[in-house]
């Protein structure tokens, strides 16, 4: 792999590549249009680097979102050659540079300006599924006396879904979202499963309000494009199918979930020599 | 009604269809397997003879609502997913499908029962 990248870079570094960027300024343009820019590739250049180079050297009015530049914040997701990708993680040499590289804002989102999508409805959908632990013992949540016990096996059930960075790539790839803008979307539904599958949570019933509506989970027909697009390796379509199962179990009265109890500190055990002390308690002081 | 309840009925109707369509296929399309001549199965006397039997009355009365519900719910899903329509229009589409489905159910049940009674 490393040898492949070195070979590619040897071939492409210094080569001039054309980028076709979608431009749209709502205050003066009637419709979006493409504008071409040519830049020389440098070693390790990502699509985001290329956009920054264009903004610095050719057109300072170019708008796009970015923050961490290391695949963590999820700000820089765009359509690169028709596929939703994190531009900070997409090497230009991975793409076919013989043709112009086309960069658009994420599909299925309204455009705010140039490459900036409007994420408000997306974030509203995420908020609607109550993305936090809900418990019947609200007093313990408000004034915690300890930590809830959760085994590694219970953690495994939802861990991959907790890796979501809310970049919106899944929504841009979703065929249901393309025809039904009211659809809750794979991100919100997978996030709902992340909390429903959490052994500390008891909020399934509260989340049904958003999830089990006419634009909710049962509009998903399992195309799986969201899982293909996710840059963090999350499998939202799996989460959606598992959530469907949880909802059906709940509807037929087969969902029995005991909330995770408070973790008990073992007593009477002697610490072995050389083992460092645990960090100070953060709750229940 | 909650979407999950409608979906649950859709799954149950699918399971029922698998069973009763199995009977349908066995009798109508795989007839040679049972040693029955295909032409005989489709003749008027055979069809009316089957309609008069209690077993087929039950099969048809189960098949009709299951097929109608499964098909119309699927059609509703297709319309919702392939059209850019709002919630109000969706409610109207659901009502139209319920009304037309009820109409087909009543008419179909009448035909089945009339066939049984001769």
Short mmCIF file of C-alpha atoms in Angstrom, two decimals:
data_model
loop_
_atom_site.label_atom_id
_atom_site.label_comp_id
_atom_site.label_asym_id
_atom_site.label_seq_id
_atom_site.Cartn_x
_atom_site.Cartn_y
_atom_site.Cartn_z
CA UNK A 1 0.00 0.00 0.00
CA UNK A 2 2.76 2.43 0.99
CA UNK A 3 4.63 1.52 -2.18
CA UNK A 4 1.46 2.17 -4.22
CA UNK A 5 1.04 5.62 -2.70
CA UNK A 6 4.73 6.44 -3.33
CA UNK A 7 4.36 5.33 -6.94
CA UNK A 8 1.19 7.40 -7.36
CA UNK A 9 2.81 10.45 -5.83
CA UNK A 10 5.87 10.06 -8.04
CA UNK A 11 3.53 10.03 -11.01
CA UNK A 12 1.28 12.88 -9.95
CA UNK A 13 3.23 15.33 -7.77
CA UNK A 14 3.82 18.51 -9.73
CA UNK A 15 1.10 17.59 -12.23
CA UNK A 16 -1.56 20.22 -12.89
CA UNK A 17 -5.07 19.02 -12.10
CA UNK A 18 -8.41 20.61 -12.90
CA UNK A 19 -11.02 21.00 -10.16
CA UNK A 20 -14.63 21.73 -11.12
CA UNK A 21 -16.27 23.35 -8.11
CA UNK A 22 -19.95 24.10 -7.72
CA UNK A 23 -20.43 27.79 -7.06
CA UNK A 24 -23.55 29.47 -5.76
CA UNK A 25 -24.03 32.82 -4.08
CA UNK A 26 -27.74 33.11 -3.23
CA UNK A 27 -27.57 36.93 -3.19
CA UNK A 28 -26.48 37.16 -6.84
CA UNK A 29 -26.78 33.78 -8.63
CA UNK A 30 -30.08 32.44 -9.90
CA UNK A 31 -28.80 28.86 -10.02
CA UNK A 32 -25.64 26.95 -9.06
CA UNK A 33 -22.94 26.62 -11.76
CA UNK A 34 -19.51 25.00 -12.12
CA UNK A 35 -16.25 26.92 -12.12
CA UNK A 36 -12.92 25.33 -13.04
CA UNK A 37 -9.60 25.89 -11.28
CA UNK A 38 -6.22 24.38 -12.09
CA UNK A 39 -3.63 23.71 -9.40
CA UNK A 40 -0.37 21.81 -9.14
CA UNK A 41 -0.46 18.74 -6.93
CA UNK A 42 1.91 18.58 -4.01
CA UNK A 43 2.88 15.56 -1.92
CA UNK A 44 0.09 14.22 0.31
CA UNK A 45 -2.43 16.73 -0.98
CA UNK A 46 -6.02 16.04 0.02
CA UNK A 47 -9.08 17.46 -1.73
CA UNK A 48 -9.49 19.82 1.23
CA UNK A 49 -5.87 20.96 0.84
CA UNK A 50 -6.63 21.64 -2.82
CA UNK A 51 -9.70 23.73 -1.90
CA UNK A 52 -7.62 25.69 0.61
CA UNK A 53 -4.92 26.25 -2.03
CA UNK A 54 -7.56 27.51 -4.49
CA UNK A 55 -9.01 29.85 -1.86
CA UNK A 56 -5.56 31.14 -0.89
CA UNK A 57 -4.18 31.64 -4.37
CA UNK A 58 -7.04 31.99 -6.85
CA UNK A 59 -10.42 32.89 -5.39
CA UNK A 60 -10.78 34.11 -1.79
CA UNK A 61 -14.58 34.16 -2.13
CA UNK A 62 -14.79 30.34 -2.31
CA UNK A 63 -16.83 29.05 0.64
CA UNK A 64 -16.57 25.62 2.26
CA UNK A 65 -16.64 24.17 5.78
CA UNK A 66 -13.63 22.70 7.53
CA UNK A 67 -12.23 22.45 11.01
CA UNK A 68 -10.03 19.64 12.32
CA UNK A 69 -8.54 18.39 8.99
CA UNK A 70 -8.11 14.92 10.51
CA UNK A 71 -11.44 13.15 9.99
CA UNK A 72 -12.86 13.85 13.42
CA UNK A 73 -15.10 16.91 13.22
CA UNK A 74 -17.12 15.91 10.13
CA UNK A 75 -17.29 19.48 8.79
CA UNK A 76 -15.68 18.96 5.40
CA UNK A 77 -17.94 16.25 3.90
CA UNK A 78 -18.65 17.01 0.22
CA UNK A 79 -19.54 15.19 -2.99
CA UNK A 80 -16.23 14.34 -4.65
CA UNK A 81 -16.74 12.95 -8.15
CA UNK A 82 -20.32 12.16 -7.17
CA UNK A 83 -19.62 10.35 -3.88
CA UNK A 84 -19.97 11.78 -0.38
CA UNK A 85 -16.53 11.87 1.21
CA UNK A 86 -14.62 13.66 3.92
CA UNK A 87 -12.40 15.88 1.79
CA UNK A 88 -9.70 15.96 4.47
CA UNK A 89 -9.34 12.19 4.18
CA UNK A 90 -9.46 11.97 0.39
CA UNK A 91 -6.06 12.07 -1.30
CA UNK A 92 -6.18 13.69 -4.73
CA UNK A 93 -3.93 10.92 -6.06
CA UNK A 94 -6.63 8.36 -5.16
CA UNK A 95 -8.91 9.99 -7.74
CA UNK A 96 -8.68 9.88 -11.51
CA UNK A 97 -6.70 13.06 -12.12
CA UNK A 98 -6.81 12.69 -15.92
CA UNK A 99 -10.36 14.02 -15.73
CA UNK A 100 -11.46 17.16 -13.87
CA UNK A 101 -12.23 16.43 -10.20
CA UNK A 102 -15.77 17.54 -9.46
CA UNK A 103 -16.57 18.86 -5.99
CA UNK A 104 -20.12 19.74 -4.94
CA UNK A 105 -21.81 20.32 -1.59
CA UNK A 106 -23.41 17.21 -0.06
CA UNK A 107 -26.39 15.93 -2.04
CA UNK A 108 -29.89 15.94 -0.51
CA UNK A 109 -29.14 19.16 1.40
CA UNK A 110 -30.09 22.71 0.40
CA UNK A 111 -27.05 24.81 -0.56
CA UNK A 112 -26.21 27.79 1.62
CA UNK A 113 -23.28 29.00 -0.48
CA UNK A 114 -20.76 27.33 -2.83
CA UNK A 115 -19.77 24.06 -1.12
CA UNK A 116 -21.60 24.74 2.15
CA UNK A 117 -24.76 22.65 2.73
CA UNK A 118 -27.56 23.71 5.06
CA UNK A 119 -27.44 21.19 7.92
CA UNK A 120 -30.25 22.65 10.04
CA UNK A 121 -32.90 20.00 9.26
CA UNK A 122 -30.26 17.27 9.64
CA UNK A 123 -29.33 18.48 13.12
CA UNK A 124 -33.00 18.99 14.01
CA UNK A 125 -33.66 15.34 13.10
CA UNK A 126 -30.74 14.30 15.31
CA UNK A 127 -32.14 16.39 18.17
CA UNK A 128 -35.63 14.89 17.72
CA UNK A 129 -34.49 11.38 18.65
CA UNK A 130 -33.27 12.66 22.05
CA UNK A 131 -29.60 11.74 21.69
CA UNK A 132 -28.83 11.26 25.37
CA UNK A 133 -29.35 8.62 28.03
CA UNK A 134 -32.94 8.67 29.34
CA UNK A 135 -33.78 6.88 32.59
CA UNK A 136 -36.80 6.54 34.80
CA UNK A 137 -34.70 7.37 37.86
CA UNK A 138 -34.23 10.98 36.76
CA UNK A 139 -33.00 11.90 40.25
CA UNK A 140 -29.90 9.73 39.73
CA UNK A 141 -29.24 11.43 36.39
CA UNK A 142 -29.65 14.92 37.83
CA UNK A 143 -27.71 14.24 41.02
CA UNK A 144 -25.52 11.20 40.29
CA UNK A 145 -24.24 9.18 43.22
CA UNK A 146 -22.07 6.89 41.09
CA UNK A 147 -21.49 5.41 37.67
CA UNK A 148 -23.81 2.97 35.90
CA UNK A 149 -22.45 -0.53 35.43
CA UNK A 150 -21.92 -1.60 31.82
CA UNK A 151 -20.08 -4.74 30.72
CA UNK A 152 -17.76 -4.74 27.67
CA UNK A 153 -20.32 -6.97 25.91
CA UNK A 154 -23.08 -4.39 26.51
CA UNK A 155 -20.76 -1.65 25.27
CA UNK A 156 -20.08 -3.61 22.05
CA UNK A 157 -23.80 -3.50 21.19
CA UNK A 158 -23.75 0.22 20.45
CA UNK A 159 -20.10 1.23 20.29
CA UNK A 160 -19.74 1.46 16.50
CA UNK A 161 -22.80 3.73 16.32
CA UNK A 162 -21.19 6.07 18.85
CA UNK A 163 -18.38 6.73 16.33
CA UNK A 164 -20.74 8.85 14.18
CA UNK A 165 -19.27 12.34 13.60
CA UNK A 166 -22.46 13.78 12.10
CA UNK A 167 -20.82 14.70 8.81
CA UNK A 168 -24.02 14.05 6.80
CA UNK A 169 -22.38 11.72 4.25
CA UNK A 170 -24.96 8.98 4.98
CA UNK A 171 -27.84 11.34 4.32
CA UNK A 172 -26.26 12.51 1.06
CA UNK A 173 -26.04 8.88 -0.09
CA UNK A 174 -29.54 7.83 1.06
CA UNK A 175 -31.96 7.19 -1.86
CA UNK A 176 -34.98 7.60 0.41
CA UNK A 177 -33.78 11.05 1.44
CA UNK A 178 -33.35 11.95 -2.22
CA UNK A 179 -37.08 11.55 -2.84
CA UNK A 180 -38.45 12.24 0.63
CA UNK A 181 -36.87 15.25 2.30
CA UNK A 182 -39.02 14.71 5.38
CA UNK A 183 -37.44 11.29 6.04
CA UNK A 184 -35.63 11.27 9.37
CA UNK A 185 -32.46 9.94 7.76
CA UNK A 186 -29.88 7.25 8.54
CA UNK A 187 -27.82 9.37 10.92
CA UNK A 188 -30.70 10.16 13.29
CA UNK A 189 -32.06 6.60 13.13
CA UNK A 190 -28.67 5.00 13.80
CA UNK A 191 -28.15 7.48 16.65
CA UNK A 192 -31.56 6.44 18.04
CA UNK A 193 -30.42 2.81 17.98
CA UNK A 194 -27.15 3.81 19.66
CA UNK A 195 -29.14 4.99 22.70
CA UNK A 196 -31.83 2.29 22.58
CA UNK A 197 -29.09 -0.38 22.59
CA UNK A 198 -27.31 1.30 25.49
CA UNK A 199 -27.87 -0.80 28.62
CA UNK A 200 -28.11 2.38 30.72
CA UNK A 201 -31.00 3.80 28.68
CA UNK A 202 -34.79 3.43 29.06
CA UNK A 203 -35.90 5.94 26.44
CA UNK A 204 -37.27 3.77 23.61
CA UNK A 205 -40.86 4.84 24.23
CA UNK A 206 -39.95 8.53 24.23
CA UNK A 207 -37.97 8.17 21.01
CA UNK A 208 -40.86 6.46 19.21
CA UNK A 209 -42.54 9.84 18.85
CA UNK A 210 -39.92 10.82 16.26
CA UNK A 211 -38.78 7.44 15.01
CA UNK A 212 -42.10 5.63 14.49
CA UNK A 213 -43.90 8.35 12.52
CA UNK A 214 -44.89 8.52 8.85
CA UNK A 215 -41.41 9.85 7.93
CA UNK A 216 -39.59 7.60 10.33
CA UNK A 217 -37.76 4.32 10.36
CA UNK A 218 -40.24 2.30 8.28
CA UNK A 219 -39.54 4.44 5.20
CA UNK A 220 -36.04 2.90 5.06
CA UNK A 221 -35.94 0.10 2.49
CA UNK A 222 -32.42 -1.03 3.27
CA UNK A 223 -30.50 0.19 0.23
CA UNK A 224 -27.38 0.25 2.40
CA UNK A 225 -25.88 3.29 0.65
CA UNK A 226 -25.45 5.03 4.02
CA UNK A 227 -23.15 2.28 5.27
CA UNK A 228 -21.16 2.42 2.05
CA UNK A 229 -20.69 6.18 2.41
CA UNK A 230 -19.83 6.46 6.10
CA UNK A 231 -16.21 7.65 6.41
CA UNK A 232 -15.97 6.34 9.98
CA UNK A 233 -16.95 2.77 9.18
CA UNK A 234 -20.29 3.01 11.00
CA UNK A 235 -23.03 0.77 9.56
CA UNK A 236 -26.20 2.90 9.91
CA UNK A 237 -28.32 0.50 7.86
CA UNK A 238 -27.53 -2.27 10.36
CA UNK A 239 -28.51 0.07 13.21
CA UNK A 240 -31.79 0.87 11.45
CA UNK A 241 -32.67 -2.80 10.96
CA UNK A 242 -31.81 -3.57 14.59
CA UNK A 243 -33.92 -0.63 15.74
CA UNK A 244 -36.86 -1.90 13.65
CA UNK A 245 -36.52 -5.20 15.52
CA UNK A 246 -36.43 -3.43 18.90
CA UNK A 247 -39.56 -1.44 18.01
CA UNK A 248 -41.46 -4.53 16.84
CA UNK A 249 -40.41 -6.36 20.02
CA UNK A 250 -41.73 -3.42 22.02
CA UNK A 251 -45.02 -3.42 20.07
CA UNK A 252 -45.66 -7.11 20.73
CA UNK A 253 -44.68 -6.72 24.37
CA UNK A 254 -41.46 -8.74 24.09
CA UNK A 255 -39.06 -5.94 25.02
CA UNK A 256 -37.91 -6.40 28.58
CA UNK A 257 -35.08 -4.15 29.56
CA UNK A 258 -33.70 -3.74 33.01
CA UNK A 259 -31.75 -0.53 33.34
CA UNK A 260 -28.07 -0.82 34.18
CA UNK A 261 -27.56 -0.65 37.95
CA UNK A 262 -25.11 1.61 39.71
CA UNK A 263 -21.60 0.15 39.72
CA UNK A 264 -20.54 -1.11 43.13
CA UNK A 265 -16.95 -0.64 44.21
CA UNK A 266 -15.64 -4.02 45.40
CA UNK A 267 -14.76 -4.04 49.08
CA UNK A 268 -12.17 -6.02 51.00
CA UNK A 269 -9.78 -6.31 48.07
CA UNK A 270 -6.12 -5.42 48.47
CA UNK A 271 -4.42 -3.44 45.71
CA UNK A 272 -1.35 -5.16 44.31
CA UNK A 273 1.91 -3.32 44.56
CA UNK A 274 2.87 -1.14 41.63
CA UNK A 275 -0.72 -0.69 40.39
CA UNK A 276 -1.47 3.05 40.18
CA UNK A 277 -4.49 4.43 41.99
CA UNK A 278 -7.64 5.13 39.91
CA UNK A 279 -8.40 8.72 39.01
CA UNK A 280 -10.48 10.82 41.39
CA UNK A 281 -14.25 10.27 41.20
CA UNK A 282 -15.97 12.71 38.89
CA UNK A 283 -19.45 12.19 40.32
CA UNK A 284 -20.95 11.47 43.71
CA UNK A 285 -18.45 13.64 45.61
CA UNK B 1 -52.00 4.07 13.86
CA UNK B 2 -48.27 3.81 14.50
CA UNK B 3 -46.12 2.99 11.50
CA UNK B 4 -44.58 0.06 13.38
CA UNK B 5 -48.04 -1.50 13.86
CA UNK B 6 -48.78 -1.13 10.14
CA UNK B 7 -45.35 -2.65 9.39
CA UNK B 8 -46.05 -5.54 11.77
CA UNK B 9 -49.33 -6.27 9.94
CA UNK B 10 -47.40 -6.07 6.65
CA UNK B 11 -44.98 -8.74 7.88
CA UNK B 12 -47.80 -10.93 9.23
CA UNK B 13 -49.74 -10.56 5.96
CA UNK B 14 -46.56 -11.61 4.12
CA UNK B 15 -46.28 -14.74 6.26
CA UNK B 16 -49.96 -15.57 5.67
CA UNK B 17 -49.49 -15.02 1.93
CA UNK B 18 -46.58 -17.44 1.85
CA UNK B 19 -48.84 -20.12 3.32
CA UNK B 20 -52.01 -19.57 1.32
CA UNK B 21 -50.15 -18.80 -1.91
CA UNK B 22 -48.40 -22.11 -1.33
CA UNK B 23 -51.81 -23.78 -1.42
CA UNK B 24 -52.76 -21.72 -4.50
CA UNK B 25 -49.54 -22.64 -6.34
CA UNK B 26 -49.83 -26.26 -5.31
CA UNK B 27 -53.32 -26.55 -6.74
CA UNK B 28 -53.19 -24.21 -9.73
CA UNK B 29 -49.63 -24.22 -11.03
CA UNK B 30 -47.91 -27.33 -9.71
CA UNK B 31 -50.94 -29.50 -10.38
CA UNK B 32 -48.93 -32.13 -12.25
CA UNK B 33 -47.09 -32.85 -9.03
CA UNK B 34 -50.36 -34.01 -7.53
CA UNK B 35 -51.37 -35.94 -10.60
CA UNK B 36 -54.10 -33.50 -11.59
CA UNK B 37 -54.46 -32.45 -15.21
CA UNK B 38 -53.84 -28.69 -15.67
CA UNK B 39 -56.77 -28.20 -18.06
CA UNK B 40 -59.11 -29.86 -15.59
CA UNK B 41 -58.03 -27.54 -12.77
CA UNK B 42 -58.95 -24.46 -14.82
CA UNK B 43 -62.26 -25.71 -16.18
CA UNK B 44 -65.45 -23.96 -15.06
CA UNK B 45 -66.79 -27.02 -13.28
CA UNK B 46 -63.51 -27.39 -11.32
CA UNK B 47 -63.44 -23.70 -10.33
CA UNK B 48 -67.06 -23.67 -9.24
CA UNK B 49 -66.58 -27.03 -7.53
CA UNK B 50 -63.64 -25.65 -5.50
CA UNK B 51 -65.58 -22.52 -4.64
CA UNK B 52 -68.27 -24.66 -3.06
CA UNK B 53 -65.86 -26.41 -0.70
CA UNK B 54 -65.41 -25.10 2.84
CA UNK B 55 -61.60 -25.50 2.73
CA UNK B 56 -61.31 -23.14 -0.26
CA UNK B 57 -63.79 -20.71 1.29
CA UNK B 58 -61.38 -20.36 4.24
CA UNK B 59 -58.29 -20.18 1.99
CA UNK B 60 -59.80 -17.45 -0.21
CA UNK B 61 -61.17 -15.48 2.76
CA UNK B 62 -57.71 -15.49 4.32
CA UNK B 63 -55.88 -14.82 1.05
CA UNK B 64 -58.04 -11.84 0.06
CA UNK B 65 -57.43 -9.48 3.04
CA UNK B 66 -53.80 -10.57 3.39
CA UNK B 67 -53.05 -9.91 -0.29
CA UNK B 68 -54.99 -6.64 -0.28
CA UNK B 69 -53.27 -5.33 2.84
CA UNK B 70 -49.78 -6.46 1.79
CA UNK B 71 -50.18 -5.01 -1.71
CA UNK B 72 -51.80 -1.73 -0.73
CA UNK B 73 -49.33 -1.07 2.11
CA UNK B 74 -46.50 -1.73 -0.36
CA UNK B 75 -48.12 0.64 -2.86
CA UNK B 76 -48.45 3.29 -0.14
CA UNK B 77 -44.75 2.91 0.72
CA UNK B 78 -43.82 3.26 -2.95
CA UNK B 79 -45.94 6.39 -3.39
CA UNK B 80 -44.48 7.95 -0.23
CA UNK B 81 -40.92 7.17 -1.19
CA UNK B 82 -41.04 8.11 -4.84
CA UNK B 83 -43.01 11.34 -4.63
CA UNK B 84 -42.25 14.71 -3.12
CA UNK B 85 -45.49 15.07 -1.20
CA UNK B 86 -46.27 16.56 2.20
CA UNK B 87 -48.01 15.09 5.22
CA UNK B 88 -51.52 16.32 4.32
CA UNK B 89 -51.45 14.69 0.89
CA UNK B 90 -50.00 11.54 2.46
CA UNK B 91 -52.96 11.34 4.84
CA UNK B 92 -55.35 11.65 1.89
CA UNK B 93 -53.51 8.94 -0.03
CA UNK B 94 -53.76 6.66 3.03
CA UNK B 95 -57.51 7.36 3.29
CA UNK B 96 -58.06 6.66 -0.43
CA UNK B 97 -56.14 3.39 -0.15
CA UNK B 98 -58.12 2.34 2.95
CA UNK B 99 -61.41 3.13 1.20
CA UNK B 100 -60.49 1.38 -2.05
CA UNK B 101 -59.06 -1.59 -0.12
CA UNK B 102 -62.29 -1.86 1.91
CA UNK B 103 -64.29 -1.74 -1.32
CA UNK B 104 -62.22 -4.52 -2.91
CA UNK B 105 -62.46 -6.55 0.31
CA UNK B 106 -66.26 -6.31 0.47
CA UNK B 107 -66.68 -7.08 -3.23
CA UNK B 108 -64.16 -9.95 -3.11
CA UNK B 109 -65.67 -11.44 0.05
CA UNK B 110 -69.14 -11.22 -1.55
CA UNK B 111 -67.86 -13.11 -4.63
CA UNK B 112 -66.20 -15.80 -2.48
CA UNK B 113 -69.22 -16.31 -0.25
CA UNK B 114 -71.63 -16.25 -3.20
CA UNK B 115 -69.46 -18.86 -4.94
CA UNK B 116 -69.53 -21.01 -1.81
CA UNK B 117 -73.28 -20.76 -1.41
CA UNK B 118 -73.72 -21.51 -5.11
#
